[in-house]
Amino acid sequence: MRPPRRPIQTVSLWVRRQPPKVKAFLAVIAGMAALVLLRVIVHDHDNLFVAAEAVHSIGISVLIYKLMKEKTCAGLSLKSQELTALFLSVRLYCSFVMEYDIHTFLDLSTLVTTLWVIYMIRFSLRSTYMEDKDNLPIYYVVVPCAVLALLIHPSTSHHIINRIFWAFCVYLEAVSVLPQLRVMQNTKIVEPFTAHYVFALGIARFLSCAHWVLQVLDSRGHLLIALGYGLWPSIVLISEIVQTFILADFCYYYVKRLNKLFLTTYSCYVGKQSLELCN
């Protein structure tokens, strides 16, 4: 006799049967519901940005644990880590010259750990690095971001170089995970610790996006005016949304896999309990 389905299992099976467009619509609804919930729960929305940095740091910590325990960097993209270090370095510079605050310290700590991961991949664990799978040319990512930063950047009173750097790090952050997703696509297998890291990035991106969206709503659009005129304010929001959606698909399958694992474990437990009662 099969155990009765739990509500979460019923909902999961229903979602799984839906066509892609319905799934996309449900994802948008879920995102909007999460934004409303965050707006109610988190009173100071600057804390969302701090939380995003904290979750990113947790993801890096997972990588460090993997590298130290398993002595392998298989499945990791060195190029994604280098892009992360690049945009963090630029953002750290902008923080020092434009808005020195708690974000500066968080960026510095994340940069230090990212540089350590790069060192381990390049030197200590070089023999396990899948260089042939990490084949997305880095200039495919950097050059378009640099060109876009030259064309569209803040119109604030800061020096033009600083404004271009600020735009560059915003654009680069949005697409820095692409080489990692390419590695996962090429290998066809996602190593557990790498999956945890990418999922943490997805959560961090969502919290960062939520921070900007809620800030705009709370200021009734005045934040966009403070950021300058022209296309820049809109591009900032679009960049945040793009980087969230880039990882949304992976996060969906990550949660789906965890749910499947949970349901399998639960079914085995119920089956075992039923056998014990019969005996």
PDB file of C-alpha atoms in Angstrom:
ATOM      1  CA  MET A   1       0.000   0.000   0.000  1.00  0.00           C
ATOM      2  CA  ARG A   2       1.439   3.354  -1.074  1.00  0.00           C
ATOM      3  CA  PRO A   3       1.710   6.043   1.599  1.00  0.00           C
ATOM      4  CA  PRO A   4      -0.616   9.061   1.113  1.00  0.00           C
ATOM      5  CA  ARG A   5       0.931  12.004  -0.676  1.00  0.00           C
ATOM      6  CA  ARG A   6       1.856  14.998   1.381  1.00  0.00           C
ATOM      7  CA  PRO A   7       0.616  18.442   0.232  1.00  0.00           C
ATOM      8  CA  ILE A   8       4.148  19.513  -0.728  1.00  0.00           C
ATOM      9  CA  GLN A   9       4.516  16.398  -2.887  1.00  0.00           C
ATOM     10  CA  THR A  10       1.180  17.059  -4.595  1.00  0.00           C
ATOM     11  CA  VAL A  11       2.124  20.670  -5.361  1.00  0.00           C
ATOM     12  CA  SER A  12       5.578  19.623  -6.595  1.00  0.00           C
ATOM     13  CA  LEU A  13       4.100  17.049  -8.997  1.00  0.00           C
ATOM     14  CA  TRP A  14       1.556  19.603 -10.268  1.00  0.00           C
ATOM     15  CA  VAL A  15       4.267  22.201 -10.964  1.00  0.00           C
ATOM     16  CA  ARG A  16       6.420  19.590 -12.672  1.00  0.00           C
ATOM     17  CA  ARG A  17       3.625  18.801 -15.158  1.00  0.00           C
ATOM     18  CA  GLN A  18       3.118  22.421 -16.198  1.00  0.00           C
ATOM     19  CA  PRO A  19       4.466  23.783 -19.525  1.00  0.00           C
ATOM     20  CA  PRO A  20       7.528  26.100 -19.436  1.00  0.00           C
ATOM     21  CA  LYS A  21       5.473  29.296 -19.821  1.00  0.00           C
ATOM     22  CA  VAL A  22       3.318  28.415 -16.814  1.00  0.00           C
ATOM     23  CA  LYS A  23       6.435  27.590 -14.797  1.00  0.00           C
ATOM     24  CA  ALA A  24       7.942  30.968 -15.741  1.00  0.00           C
ATOM     25  CA  PHE A  25       4.721  32.723 -14.694  1.00  0.00           C
ATOM     26  CA  LEU A  26       4.696  30.849 -11.378  1.00  0.00           C
ATOM     27  CA  ALA A  27       8.344  31.816 -10.820  1.00  0.00           C
ATOM     28  CA  VAL A  28       7.494  35.498 -11.345  1.00  0.00           C
ATOM     29  CA  ILE A  29       4.561  35.225  -8.919  1.00  0.00           C
ATOM     30  CA  ALA A  30       6.783  33.491  -6.356  1.00  0.00           C
ATOM     31  CA  GLY A  31       9.415  36.224  -6.747  1.00  0.00           C
ATOM     32  CA  MET A  32       6.839  38.964  -6.245  1.00  0.00           C
ATOM     33  CA  ALA A  33       5.445  37.182  -3.181  1.00  0.00           C
ATOM     34  CA  ALA A  34       8.972  36.900  -1.769  1.00  0.00           C
ATOM     35  CA  LEU A  35       9.504  40.644  -2.327  1.00  0.00           C
ATOM     36  CA  VAL A  36       6.277  41.465  -0.471  1.00  0.00           C
ATOM     37  CA  LEU A  37       7.305  39.164   2.385  1.00  0.00           C
ATOM     38  CA  LEU A  38      10.757  40.758   2.615  1.00  0.00           C
ATOM     39  CA  ARG A  39       9.225  44.219   2.598  1.00  0.00           C
ATOM     40  CA  VAL A  40       7.040  43.285   5.584  1.00  0.00           C
ATOM     41  CA  ILE A  41       9.708  41.405   7.551  1.00  0.00           C
ATOM     42  CA  VAL A  42      12.819  43.519   6.877  1.00  0.00           C
ATOM     43  CA  HIS A  43      12.275  47.119   7.978  1.00  0.00           C
ATOM     44  CA  ASP A  44      15.722  48.441   7.026  1.00  0.00           C
ATOM     45  CA  HIS A  45      16.163  47.292   3.446  1.00  0.00           C
ATOM     46  CA  ASP A  46      19.889  48.073   3.523  1.00  0.00           C
ATOM     47  CA  ASN A  47      20.115  44.879   5.570  1.00  0.00           C
ATOM     48  CA  LEU A  48      19.160  42.946   2.445  1.00  0.00           C
ATOM     49  CA  PHE A  49      22.369  44.062   0.743  1.00  0.00           C
ATOM     50  CA  VAL A  50      24.354  43.054   3.829  1.00  0.00           C
ATOM     51  CA  ALA A  51      22.551  39.708   3.812  1.00  0.00           C
ATOM     52  CA  ALA A  52      23.401  39.252   0.123  1.00  0.00           C
ATOM     53  CA  GLU A  53      27.087  39.788   0.856  1.00  0.00           C
ATOM     54  CA  ALA A  54      26.862  37.417   3.829  1.00  0.00           C
ATOM     55  CA  VAL A  55      25.266  34.673   1.706  1.00  0.00           C
ATOM     56  CA  HIS A  56      27.955  35.192  -0.953  1.00  0.00           C
ATOM     57  CA  SER A  57      30.580  34.752   1.772  1.00  0.00           C
ATOM     58  CA  ILE A  58      28.870  31.534   2.884  1.00  0.00           C
ATOM     59  CA  GLY A  59      29.055  30.286  -0.704  1.00  0.00           C
ATOM     60  CA  ILE A  60      32.783  31.058  -0.817  1.00  0.00           C
ATOM     61  CA  SER A  61      33.191  29.270   2.539  1.00  0.00           C
ATOM     62  CA  VAL A  62      31.570  26.176   1.005  1.00  0.00           C
ATOM     63  CA  LEU A  63      34.160  26.294  -1.798  1.00  0.00           C
ATOM     64  CA  ILE A  64      36.999  26.633   0.714  1.00  0.00           C
ATOM     65  CA  TYR A  65      35.662  23.639   2.639  1.00  0.00           C
ATOM     66  CA  LYS A  66      35.531  21.625  -0.597  1.00  0.00           C
ATOM     67  CA  LEU A  67      39.075  22.578  -1.572  1.00  0.00           C
ATOM     68  CA  MET A  68      40.504  21.794   1.866  1.00  0.00           C
ATOM     69  CA  LYS A  69      38.583  18.581   2.518  1.00  0.00           C
ATOM     70  CA  GLU A  70      38.472  16.948  -0.913  1.00  0.00           C
ATOM     71  CA  LYS A  71      41.738  18.391  -2.284  1.00  0.00           C
ATOM     72  CA  THR A  72      40.148  18.910  -5.689  1.00  0.00           C
ATOM     73  CA  CYS A  73      38.756  21.834  -7.667  1.00  0.00           C
ATOM     74  CA  ALA A  74      36.956  19.648 -10.219  1.00  0.00           C
ATOM     75  CA  GLY A  75      33.777  21.318 -11.439  1.00  0.00           C
ATOM     76  CA  LEU A  76      34.865  24.839 -10.476  1.00  0.00           C
ATOM     77  CA  SER A  77      35.402  27.637 -12.969  1.00  0.00           C
ATOM     78  CA  LEU A  78      38.614  29.563 -12.436  1.00  0.00           C
ATOM     79  CA  LYS A  79      37.350  32.219 -14.845  1.00  0.00           C
ATOM     80  CA  SER A  80      34.230  32.868 -12.764  1.00  0.00           C
ATOM     81  CA  GLN A  81      36.395  33.308  -9.677  1.00  0.00           C
ATOM     82  CA  GLU A  82      38.691  35.711 -11.557  1.00  0.00           C
ATOM     83  CA  LEU A  83      35.708  37.719 -12.813  1.00  0.00           C
ATOM     84  CA  THR A  84      34.357  37.828  -9.255  1.00  0.00           C
ATOM     85  CA  ALA A  85      37.715  39.077  -7.971  1.00  0.00           C
ATOM     86  CA  LEU A  86      37.801  41.693 -10.739  1.00  0.00           C
ATOM     87  CA  PHE A  87      34.379  43.194 -10.062  1.00  0.00           C
ATOM     88  CA  LEU A  88      34.975  43.064  -6.293  1.00  0.00           C
ATOM     89  CA  SER A  89      38.296  44.900  -6.721  1.00  0.00           C
ATOM     90  CA  VAL A  90      36.673  47.603  -8.847  1.00  0.00           C
ATOM     91  CA  ARG A  91      33.729  47.905  -6.456  1.00  0.00           C
ATOM     92  CA  LEU A  92      36.105  48.089  -3.506  1.00  0.00           C
ATOM     93  CA  TYR A  93      37.939  50.976  -5.184  1.00  0.00           C
ATOM     94  CA  CYS A  94      34.611  52.735  -5.839  1.00  0.00           C
ATOM     95  CA  SER A  95      33.597  52.205  -2.214  1.00  0.00           C
ATOM     96  CA  PHE A  96      36.803  53.832  -0.955  1.00  0.00           C
ATOM     97  CA  VAL A  97      36.499  56.912  -3.171  1.00  0.00           C
ATOM     98  CA  MET A  98      32.710  57.293  -3.286  1.00  0.00           C
ATOM     99  CA  GLU A  99      30.839  55.748  -0.327  1.00  0.00           C
ATOM    100  CA  TYR A 100      33.024  54.213   2.373  1.00  0.00           C
ATOM    101  CA  ASP A 101      30.701  52.102   4.607  1.00  0.00           C
ATOM    102  CA  ILE A 102      29.974  48.573   5.874  1.00  0.00           C
ATOM    103  CA  HIS A 103      29.767  47.337   2.273  1.00  0.00           C
ATOM    104  CA  THR A 104      33.456  48.179   1.869  1.00  0.00           C
ATOM    105  CA  PHE A 105      34.417  45.788   4.668  1.00  0.00           C
ATOM    106  CA  LEU A 106      32.141  43.047   3.327  1.00  0.00           C
ATOM    107  CA  ASP A 107      33.573  43.399  -0.186  1.00  0.00           C
ATOM    108  CA  LEU A 108      37.108  43.289   1.193  1.00  0.00           C
ATOM    109  CA  SER A 109      36.501  40.070   3.149  1.00  0.00           C
ATOM    110  CA  THR A 110      34.798  38.433   0.138  1.00  0.00           C
ATOM    111  CA  LEU A 111      37.659  39.521  -2.148  1.00  0.00           C
ATOM    112  CA  VAL A 112      40.286  38.037   0.167  1.00  0.00           C
ATOM    113  CA  THR A 113      38.549  34.648   0.265  1.00  0.00           C
ATOM    114  CA  THR A 114      37.971  34.717  -3.506  1.00  0.00           C
ATOM    115  CA  LEU A 115      41.678  35.392  -4.108  1.00  0.00           C
ATOM    116  CA  TRP A 116      42.493  32.433  -1.855  1.00  0.00           C
ATOM    117  CA  VAL A 117      40.216  30.189  -3.949  1.00  0.00           C
ATOM    118  CA  ILE A 118      41.933  31.448  -7.128  1.00  0.00           C
ATOM    119  CA  TYR A 119      45.347  30.670  -5.621  1.00  0.00           C
ATOM    120  CA  MET A 120      44.265  27.131  -4.717  1.00  0.00           C
ATOM    121  CA  ILE A 121      42.890  26.454  -8.207  1.00  0.00           C
ATOM    122  CA  ARG A 122      45.871  27.972 -10.039  1.00  0.00           C
ATOM    123  CA  PHE A 123      48.652  26.438  -7.971  1.00  0.00           C
ATOM    124  CA  SER A 124      47.867  23.980  -5.161  1.00  0.00           C
ATOM    125  CA  LEU A 125      45.152  21.994  -6.988  1.00  0.00           C
ATOM    126  CA  ARG A 126      46.084  22.767 -10.596  1.00  0.00           C
ATOM    127  CA  SER A 127      46.151  19.075 -11.581  1.00  0.00           C
ATOM    128  CA  THR A 128      42.421  18.694 -10.806  1.00  0.00           C
ATOM    129  CA  TYR A 129      41.325  21.847 -12.640  1.00  0.00           C
ATOM    130  CA  MET A 130      39.121  21.062 -15.678  1.00  0.00           C
ATOM    131  CA  GLU A 131      40.642  23.669 -17.984  1.00  0.00           C
ATOM    132  CA  ASP A 132      39.145  22.107 -21.115  1.00  0.00           C
ATOM    133  CA  LYS A 133      35.630  22.442 -19.632  1.00  0.00           C
ATOM    134  CA  ASP A 134      36.200  26.019 -18.476  1.00  0.00           C
ATOM    135  CA  ASN A 135      36.246  27.195 -22.080  1.00  0.00           C
ATOM    136  CA  LEU A 136      34.203  30.407 -22.124  1.00  0.00           C
ATOM    137  CA  PRO A 137      36.682  33.121 -23.251  1.00  0.00           C
ATOM    138  CA  ILE A 138      36.906  35.667 -20.461  1.00  0.00           C
ATOM    139  CA  TYR A 139      37.019  38.602 -22.898  1.00  0.00           C
ATOM    140  CA  TYR A 140      33.535  37.581 -24.113  1.00  0.00           C
ATOM    141  CA  VAL A 141      32.333  38.779 -20.723  1.00  0.00           C
ATOM    142  CA  VAL A 142      34.727  41.619 -19.859  1.00  0.00           C
ATOM    143  CA  VAL A 143      34.803  43.514 -23.179  1.00  0.00           C
ATOM    144  CA  PRO A 144      31.002  43.978 -23.583  1.00  0.00           C
ATOM    145  CA  CYS A 145      30.784  45.120 -19.942  1.00  0.00           C
ATOM    146  CA  ALA A 146      33.597  47.646 -20.473  1.00  0.00           C
ATOM    147  CA  VAL A 147      32.027  49.001 -23.669  1.00  0.00           C
ATOM    148  CA  LEU A 148      28.610  49.283 -22.017  1.00  0.00           C
ATOM    149  CA  ALA A 149      30.192  51.074 -19.034  1.00  0.00           C
ATOM    150  CA  LEU A 150      31.781  53.629 -21.376  1.00  0.00           C
ATOM    151  CA  LEU A 151      28.428  54.267 -23.052  1.00  0.00           C
ATOM    152  CA  ILE A 152      26.073  54.088 -20.050  1.00  0.00           C
ATOM    153  CA  HIS A 153      27.293  55.154 -16.601  1.00  0.00           C
ATOM    154  CA  PRO A 154      26.095  57.326 -13.694  1.00  0.00           C
ATOM    155  CA  SER A 155      25.664  61.051 -14.214  1.00  0.00           C
ATOM    156  CA  THR A 156      26.568  61.969 -10.651  1.00  0.00           C
ATOM    157  CA  SER A 157      29.136  64.578  -9.573  1.00  0.00           C
ATOM    158  CA  HIS A 158      31.949  62.018  -9.185  1.00  0.00           C
ATOM    159  CA  HIS A 159      34.932  61.894 -11.540  1.00  0.00           C
ATOM    160  CA  ILE A 160      34.136  60.348 -14.922  1.00  0.00           C
ATOM    161  CA  ILE A 161      36.648  57.503 -14.379  1.00  0.00           C
ATOM    162  CA  ASN A 162      35.026  56.548 -11.083  1.00  0.00           C
ATOM    163  CA  ARG A 163      31.589  56.597 -12.670  1.00  0.00           C
ATOM    164  CA  ILE A 164      32.734  54.319 -15.494  1.00  0.00           C
ATOM    165  CA  PHE A 165      34.341  51.930 -12.991  1.00  0.00           C
ATOM    166  CA  TRP A 166      31.127  51.882 -10.970  1.00  0.00           C
ATOM    167  CA  ALA A 167      29.081  50.967 -14.047  1.00  0.00           C
ATOM    168  CA  PHE A 168      31.650  48.352 -15.100  1.00  0.00           C
ATOM    169  CA  CYS A 169      31.497  46.476 -11.775  1.00  0.00           C
ATOM    170  CA  VAL A 170      27.672  46.511 -11.855  1.00  0.00           C
ATOM    171  CA  TYR A 171      27.597  44.994 -15.349  1.00  0.00           C
ATOM    172  CA  LEU A 172      30.382  42.503 -14.666  1.00  0.00           C
ATOM    173  CA  GLU A 173      28.761  41.245 -11.464  1.00  0.00           C
ATOM    174  CA  ALA A 174      25.580  40.489 -13.403  1.00  0.00           C
ATOM    175  CA  VAL A 175      27.336  38.034 -15.761  1.00  0.00           C
ATOM    176  CA  SER A 176      30.344  36.837 -13.728  1.00  0.00           C
ATOM    177  CA  VAL A 177      28.730  33.448 -13.072  1.00  0.00           C
ATOM    178  CA  LEU A 178      28.406  32.567 -16.787  1.00  0.00           C
ATOM    179  CA  PRO A 179      31.736  30.647 -16.984  1.00  0.00           C
ATOM    180  CA  GLN A 180      30.684  28.542 -13.973  1.00  0.00           C
ATOM    181  CA  LEU A 181      27.365  27.697 -15.607  1.00  0.00           C
ATOM    182  CA  ARG A 182      29.287  26.814 -18.804  1.00  0.00           C
ATOM    183  CA  VAL A 183      31.493  24.386 -16.856  1.00  0.00           C
ATOM    184  CA  MET A 184      28.420  22.743 -15.342  1.00  0.00           C
ATOM    185  CA  GLN A 185      26.868  22.501 -18.796  1.00  0.00           C
ATOM    186  CA  ASN A 186      30.010  20.935 -20.274  1.00  0.00           C
ATOM    187  CA  THR A 187      30.561  18.375 -17.512  1.00  0.00           C
ATOM    188  CA  LYS A 188      26.869  17.358 -17.368  1.00  0.00           C
ATOM    189  CA  ILE A 189      27.431  16.569 -13.677  1.00  0.00           C
ATOM    190  CA  VAL A 190      27.138  19.097 -10.861  1.00  0.00           C
ATOM    191  CA  GLU A 191      29.368  18.306  -7.904  1.00  0.00           C
ATOM    192  CA  PRO A 192      27.432  18.817  -4.617  1.00  0.00           C
ATOM    193  CA  PHE A 193      29.674  21.520  -3.113  1.00  0.00           C
ATOM    194  CA  THR A 194      29.678  23.422  -6.414  1.00  0.00           C
ATOM    195  CA  ALA A 195      25.879  23.181  -6.494  1.00  0.00           C
ATOM    196  CA  HIS A 196      25.684  24.609  -2.960  1.00  0.00           C
ATOM    197  CA  TYR A 197      27.982  27.470  -3.994  1.00  0.00           C
ATOM    198  CA  VAL A 198      25.977  28.384  -7.112  1.00  0.00           C
ATOM    199  CA  PHE A 199      22.725  28.160  -5.138  1.00  0.00           C
ATOM    200  CA  ALA A 200      24.194  30.545  -2.538  1.00  0.00           C
ATOM    201  CA  LEU A 201      25.071  32.920  -5.395  1.00  0.00           C
ATOM    202  CA  GLY A 202      21.482  32.710  -6.622  1.00  0.00           C
ATOM    203  CA  ILE A 203      20.124  33.610  -3.184  1.00  0.00           C
ATOM    204  CA  ALA A 204      22.656  36.450  -2.861  1.00  0.00           C
ATOM    205  CA  ARG A 205      21.676  37.826  -6.274  1.00  0.00           C
ATOM    206  CA  PHE A 206      17.989  37.700  -5.358  1.00  0.00           C
ATOM    207  CA  LEU A 207      18.559  39.532  -2.056  1.00  0.00           C
ATOM    208  CA  SER A 208      20.620  42.174  -3.842  1.00  0.00           C
ATOM    209  CA  CYS A 209      17.900  42.592  -6.473  1.00  0.00           C
ATOM    210  CA  ALA A 210      15.249  42.799  -3.738  1.00  0.00           C
ATOM    211  CA  HIS A 211      17.304  45.491  -1.997  1.00  0.00           C
ATOM    212  CA  TRP A 212      17.305  47.717  -5.082  1.00  0.00           C
ATOM    213  CA  VAL A 213      13.661  47.110  -6.018  1.00  0.00           C
ATOM    214  CA  LEU A 214      12.393  47.804  -2.483  1.00  0.00           C
ATOM    215  CA  GLN A 215      14.613  50.879  -2.186  1.00  0.00           C
ATOM    216  CA  VAL A 216      13.079  52.276  -5.361  1.00  0.00           C
ATOM    217  CA  LEU A 217       9.558  51.528  -4.120  1.00  0.00           C
ATOM    218  CA  ASP A 218      10.186  53.032  -0.681  1.00  0.00           C
ATOM    219  CA  SER A 219      11.658  56.215  -2.153  1.00  0.00           C
ATOM    220  CA  ARG A 220       8.761  56.469  -4.636  1.00  0.00           C
ATOM    221  CA  GLY A 221      11.257  56.546  -7.477  1.00  0.00           C
ATOM    222  CA  HIS A 222      13.470  59.254  -5.954  1.00  0.00           C
ATOM    223  CA  LEU A 223      16.363  56.786  -5.724  1.00  0.00           C
ATOM    224  CA  LEU A 224      16.420  56.524  -9.510  1.00  0.00           C
ATOM    225  CA  ILE A 225      16.717  60.311  -9.717  1.00  0.00           C
ATOM    226  CA  ALA A 226      19.546  60.276  -7.157  1.00  0.00           C
ATOM    227  CA  LEU A 227      21.429  57.756  -9.304  1.00  0.00           C
ATOM    228  CA  GLY A 228      21.412  60.213 -12.204  1.00  0.00           C
ATOM    229  CA  TYR A 229      19.505  60.754 -15.407  1.00  0.00           C
ATOM    230  CA  GLY A 230      19.417  58.942 -18.733  1.00  0.00           C
ATOM    231  CA  LEU A 231      19.508  55.161 -19.129  1.00  0.00           C
ATOM    232  CA  TRP A 232      21.745  54.436 -16.117  1.00  0.00           C
ATOM    233  CA  PRO A 233      19.060  54.124 -13.375  1.00  0.00           C
ATOM    234  CA  SER A 234      17.035  51.702 -15.483  1.00  0.00           C
ATOM    235  CA  ILE A 235      20.121  49.725 -16.485  1.00  0.00           C
ATOM    236  CA  VAL A 236      21.063  49.242 -12.808  1.00  0.00           C
ATOM    237  CA  LEU A 237      17.717  47.630 -12.088  1.00  0.00           C
ATOM    238  CA  ILE A 238      17.849  45.585 -15.284  1.00  0.00           C
ATOM    239  CA  SER A 239      21.340  44.318 -14.345  1.00  0.00           C
ATOM    240  CA  GLU A 240      20.091  43.211 -10.938  1.00  0.00           C
ATOM    241  CA  ILE A 241      17.120  41.432 -12.500  1.00  0.00           C
ATOM    242  CA  VAL A 242      19.263  39.814 -15.232  1.00  0.00           C
ATOM    243  CA  GLN A 243      21.750  38.334 -12.779  1.00  0.00           C
ATOM    244  CA  THR A 244      18.854  36.980 -10.702  1.00  0.00           C
ATOM    245  CA  PHE A 245      17.209  35.304 -13.701  1.00  0.00           C
ATOM    246  CA  ILE A 246      20.531  33.878 -14.923  1.00  0.00           C
ATOM    247  CA  LEU A 247      20.667  31.779 -11.750  1.00  0.00           C
ATOM    248  CA  ALA A 248      16.916  31.302 -11.267  1.00  0.00           C
ATOM    249  CA  ASP A 249      16.774  28.226 -13.511  1.00  0.00           C
ATOM    250  CA  PHE A 250      19.630  26.530 -11.657  1.00  0.00           C
ATOM    251  CA  CYS A 251      18.090  27.373  -8.268  1.00  0.00           C
ATOM    252  CA  TYR A 252      14.791  25.854  -9.428  1.00  0.00           C
ATOM    253  CA  TYR A 253      16.428  22.541 -10.312  1.00  0.00           C
ATOM    254  CA  TYR A 254      18.534  22.656  -7.142  1.00  0.00           C
ATOM    255  CA  VAL A 255      15.407  22.971  -4.968  1.00  0.00           C
ATOM    256  CA  LYS A 256      13.662  20.358  -7.126  1.00  0.00           C
ATOM    257  CA  ARG A 257      16.531  17.936  -6.514  1.00  0.00           C
ATOM    258  CA  LEU A 258      16.472  18.581  -2.769  1.00  0.00           C
ATOM    259  CA  ASN A 259      12.708  18.083  -2.734  1.00  0.00           C
ATOM    260  CA  LYS A 260      13.059  14.802  -4.613  1.00  0.00           C
ATOM    261  CA  LEU A 261      15.722  13.655  -2.175  1.00  0.00           C
ATOM    262  CA  PHE A 262      13.505  14.620   0.767  1.00  0.00           C
ATOM    263  CA  LEU A 263      10.466  12.815  -0.674  1.00  0.00           C
ATOM    264  CA  THR A 264      12.520   9.693  -1.390  1.00  0.00           C
ATOM    265  CA  THR A 265      13.893   9.678   2.143  1.00  0.00           C
ATOM    266  CA  TYR A 266      10.418  10.252   3.575  1.00  0.00           C
ATOM    267  CA  SER A 267       8.906   7.435   1.481  1.00  0.00           C
ATOM    268  CA  CYS A 268      11.634   5.054   2.605  1.00  0.00           C
ATOM    269  CA  TYR A 269      11.027   6.039   6.228  1.00  0.00           C
ATOM    270  CA  VAL A 270       7.230   5.533   5.921  1.00  0.00           C
ATOM    271  CA  GLY A 271       7.778   2.196   4.193  1.00  0.00           C
ATOM    272  CA  LYS A 272      10.142   1.064   6.898  1.00  0.00           C
ATOM    273  CA  GLN A 273       7.673   2.097   9.626  1.00  0.00           C
ATOM    274  CA  SER A 274       4.864   0.180   7.834  1.00  0.00           C
ATOM    275  CA  LEU A 275       6.990  -2.981   7.682  1.00  0.00           C
ATOM    276  CA  GLU A 276       7.805  -2.718  11.372  1.00  0.00           C
ATOM    277  CA  LEU A 277       4.084  -2.410  12.217  1.00  0.00           C
ATOM    278  CA  CYS A 278       3.259  -5.430  10.073  1.00  0.00           C
ATOM    279  CA  ASN A 279       5.914  -7.511  11.824  1.00  0.00           C
TER     280      ASN A 279
END
